[in-house]
Amino acid sequence: MAINTLATATNFQKALDVLAVREAVTGWMEANAGQVKYTGGAEVKIPKMSVQGLGDYDRDNGYLMGSATLEYETKKMTQDRGRKFQLDSMDVDETNFVTTASSVMGEFQRTKVIPEIDVWLYDVTPQEE
């Protein structure tokens, strides 16, 4: 039975997240993801901001008053994807330390997870007209 796997799993996940942002074609979208609110469950809240357009400037009265509105749109997450890999110390030993948890997880992230994230984001992201 493995000991202290929680700390290791946490470290692996942080490294895998960094890898995903760096390698994904859609990695540039991650910077804006910090504004999304997620508190668990199957819903996220995405901020939507709107502002009024330009108005005529008047030399006597100045600029027209404008307004800004911020609302959160609730979206239901529809994807629940994952994979479980079973490795033990014999697997690592028999492959001369090639098949370690980090190498399997890194390969899975690079070749399976990141391409699926890219396809899904480009497929469902609304296109501006």
mmCIF file of C-alpha atoms in Angstrom:
data_model
loop_
_atom_site.group_PDB
_atom_site.id
_atom_site.type_symbol
_atom_site.label_atom_id
_atom_site.label_comp_id
_atom_site.label_asym_id
_atom_site.label_seq_id
_atom_site.Cartn_x
_atom_site.Cartn_y
_atom_site.Cartn_z
ATOM 1 C CA MET A 1 0.000 0.000 0.000
ATOM 2 C CA ALA A 2 1.355 3.417 -0.952
ATOM 3 C CA ILE A 3 2.179 5.965 1.738
ATOM 4 C CA ASN A 4 1.882 9.770 1.337
ATOM 5 C CA THR A 5 0.251 9.560 -2.073
ATOM 6 C CA LEU A 6 -1.858 12.683 -1.452
ATOM 7 C CA ALA A 7 1.122 15.043 -1.453
ATOM 8 C CA THR A 8 2.547 13.332 -4.526
ATOM 9 C CA ALA A 9 -0.786 13.459 -6.342
ATOM 10 C CA THR A 10 -1.071 17.165 -5.563
ATOM 11 C CA ASN A 11 2.400 17.822 -6.971
ATOM 12 C CA PHE A 12 1.648 15.746 -10.081
ATOM 13 C CA GLN A 13 -1.610 17.595 -10.724
ATOM 14 C CA LYS A 14 0.050 21.024 -10.511
ATOM 15 C CA ALA A 15 2.712 19.919 -12.997
ATOM 16 C CA LEU A 16 0.088 18.422 -15.309
ATOM 17 C CA ASP A 17 -1.945 21.648 -15.192
ATOM 18 C CA VAL A 18 1.135 23.687 -16.146
ATOM 19 C CA LEU A 19 1.845 21.224 -18.973
ATOM 20 C CA ALA A 20 -1.729 21.523 -20.257
ATOM 21 C CA VAL A 21 -1.612 25.328 -20.422
ATOM 22 C CA ARG A 22 1.822 25.315 -22.072
ATOM 23 C CA GLU A 23 1.109 22.605 -24.667
ATOM 24 C CA ALA A 24 -2.537 23.242 -25.527
ATOM 25 C CA VAL A 25 -3.394 25.240 -28.615
ATOM 26 C CA THR A 26 -6.095 26.814 -26.432
ATOM 27 C CA GLY A 27 -3.689 27.505 -23.540
ATOM 28 C CA TRP A 28 -4.047 31.247 -24.082
ATOM 29 C CA MET A 29 -7.680 30.965 -22.941
ATOM 30 C CA GLU A 30 -6.573 29.910 -19.450
ATOM 31 C CA ALA A 31 -5.670 33.461 -18.378
ATOM 32 C CA ASN A 32 -9.340 34.452 -18.544
ATOM 33 C CA ALA A 33 -10.531 31.334 -16.702
ATOM 34 C CA GLY A 34 -9.681 32.869 -13.318
ATOM 35 C CA GLN A 35 -12.837 34.967 -13.517
ATOM 36 C CA VAL A 36 -15.057 31.872 -13.661
ATOM 37 C CA LYS A 37 -16.623 30.929 -10.321
ATOM 38 C CA TYR A 38 -16.716 27.248 -9.405
ATOM 39 C CA THR A 39 -17.758 26.078 -5.963
ATOM 40 C CA GLY A 40 -18.267 22.399 -6.691
ATOM 41 C CA GLY A 41 -20.995 20.426 -8.362
ATOM 42 C CA ALA A 42 -21.823 20.532 -12.048
ATOM 43 C CA GLU A 43 -22.206 24.292 -12.512
ATOM 44 C CA VAL A 44 -19.878 27.199 -13.204
ATOM 45 C CA LYS A 45 -20.693 30.894 -13.247
ATOM 46 C CA ILE A 46 -19.155 32.919 -16.061
ATOM 47 C CA PRO A 47 -19.009 36.723 -15.804
ATOM 48 C CA LYS A 48 -20.734 38.664 -18.559
ATOM 49 C CA MET A 49 -20.116 42.409 -18.785
ATOM 50 C CA SER A 50 -21.912 44.925 -20.972
ATOM 51 C CA VAL A 51 -21.368 48.660 -21.377
ATOM 52 C CA GLN A 52 -23.225 51.368 -23.228
ATOM 53 C CA GLY A 53 -21.853 52.578 -26.531
ATOM 54 C CA LEU A 54 -20.491 55.956 -27.500
ATOM 55 C CA GLY A 55 -22.601 59.088 -27.120
ATOM 56 C CA ASP A 56 -22.285 62.605 -28.494
ATOM 57 C CA TYR A 57 -19.936 64.932 -26.604
ATOM 58 C CA ASP A 58 -21.266 68.388 -25.822
ATOM 59 C CA ARG A 59 -18.871 71.276 -25.046
ATOM 60 C CA ASP A 60 -21.255 72.722 -22.477
ATOM 61 C CA ASN A 61 -22.496 69.518 -20.821
ATOM 62 C CA GLY A 62 -19.526 67.198 -21.421
ATOM 63 C CA TYR A 63 -19.937 63.463 -21.810
ATOM 64 C CA LEU A 64 -23.179 61.541 -21.440
ATOM 65 C CA MET A 65 -23.404 59.267 -18.416
ATOM 66 C CA GLY A 66 -22.819 55.622 -19.272
ATOM 67 C CA SER A 67 -23.476 52.403 -17.424
ATOM 68 C CA ALA A 68 -21.721 49.095 -17.008
ATOM 69 C CA THR A 69 -23.490 45.876 -16.028
ATOM 70 C CA LEU A 70 -21.880 42.724 -14.663
ATOM 71 C CA GLU A 71 -23.923 39.525 -14.414
ATOM 72 C CA TYR A 72 -22.991 35.878 -14.023
ATOM 73 C CA GLU A 73 -24.272 33.315 -16.493
ATOM 74 C CA THR A 74 -24.655 29.829 -15.019
ATOM 75 C CA LYS A 75 -23.497 26.984 -17.264
ATOM 76 C CA LYS A 76 -23.921 23.283 -16.573
ATOM 77 C CA MET A 77 -20.802 21.202 -17.119
ATOM 78 C CA THR A 78 -21.615 18.261 -19.371
ATOM 79 C CA GLN A 79 -18.294 16.415 -19.617
ATOM 80 C CA ASP A 80 -17.141 13.917 -17.008
ATOM 81 C CA ARG A 81 -14.063 12.269 -18.468
ATOM 82 C CA GLY A 82 -11.175 10.343 -16.959
ATOM 83 C CA ARG A 83 -9.004 7.235 -16.962
ATOM 84 C CA LYS A 84 -7.465 5.052 -14.256
ATOM 85 C CA PHE A 85 -4.039 3.453 -14.617
ATOM 86 C CA GLN A 86 -2.849 0.625 -12.380
ATOM 87 C CA LEU A 87 0.906 0.621 -11.730
ATOM 88 C CA ASP A 88 2.829 -1.085 -8.978
ATOM 89 C CA SER A 89 6.471 -1.205 -7.967
ATOM 90 C CA MET A 90 7.049 -4.328 -10.096
ATOM 91 C CA ASP A 91 5.880 -2.489 -13.223
ATOM 92 C CA VAL A 92 8.390 0.264 -12.526
ATOM 93 C CA ASP A 93 11.183 -2.210 -11.782
ATOM 94 C CA GLU A 94 10.487 -4.450 -14.782
ATOM 95 C CA THR A 95 10.576 -1.504 -17.205
ATOM 96 C CA ASN A 96 13.824 -0.125 -15.768
ATOM 97 C CA PHE A 97 12.017 2.923 -14.327
ATOM 98 C CA VAL A 98 10.563 3.943 -17.701
ATOM 99 C CA THR A 99 6.952 3.272 -16.674
ATOM 100 C CA THR A 100 6.603 5.467 -13.600
ATOM 101 C CA ALA A 101 3.476 7.271 -12.467
ATOM 102 C CA SER A 102 4.893 10.587 -13.658
ATOM 103 C CA SER A 103 5.874 9.283 -17.097
ATOM 104 C CA VAL A 104 2.499 7.600 -17.657
ATOM 105 C CA MET A 105 0.573 10.647 -16.434
ATOM 106 C CA GLY A 106 2.698 13.014 -18.528
ATOM 107 C CA GLU A 107 2.251 10.921 -21.673
ATOM 108 C CA PHE A 108 -1.494 10.649 -21.046
ATOM 109 C CA GLN A 109 -1.737 14.420 -20.541
ATOM 110 C CA ARG A 110 0.268 15.247 -23.701
ATOM 111 C CA THR A 111 -1.269 12.705 -26.085
ATOM 112 C CA LYS A 112 -4.848 12.304 -24.847
ATOM 113 C CA VAL A 113 -6.016 15.014 -22.432
ATOM 114 C CA ILE A 114 -4.589 18.152 -24.074
ATOM 115 C CA PRO A 115 -5.815 17.307 -27.600
ATOM 116 C CA GLU A 116 -9.293 16.565 -26.229
ATOM 117 C CA ILE A 117 -9.369 19.869 -24.318
ATOM 118 C CA ASP A 118 -8.386 21.739 -27.501
ATOM 119 C CA VAL A 119 -11.013 20.004 -29.639
ATOM 120 C CA TRP A 120 -13.733 20.511 -27.061
ATOM 121 C CA LEU A 121 -12.945 24.210 -26.522
ATOM 122 C CA TYR A 122 -12.830 25.035 -30.211
ATOM 123 C CA ASP A 123 -15.962 22.989 -30.877
ATOM 124 C CA VAL A 124 -18.158 24.620 -28.188
ATOM 125 C CA THR A 125 -16.669 28.104 -27.885
ATOM 126 C CA PRO A 126 -19.052 30.588 -29.542
ATOM 127 C CA GLN A 127 -17.509 32.199 -32.605
ATOM 128 C CA GLU A 128 -17.739 35.989 -32.944
ATOM 129 C CA GLU A 129 -19.498 37.193 -36.041
#
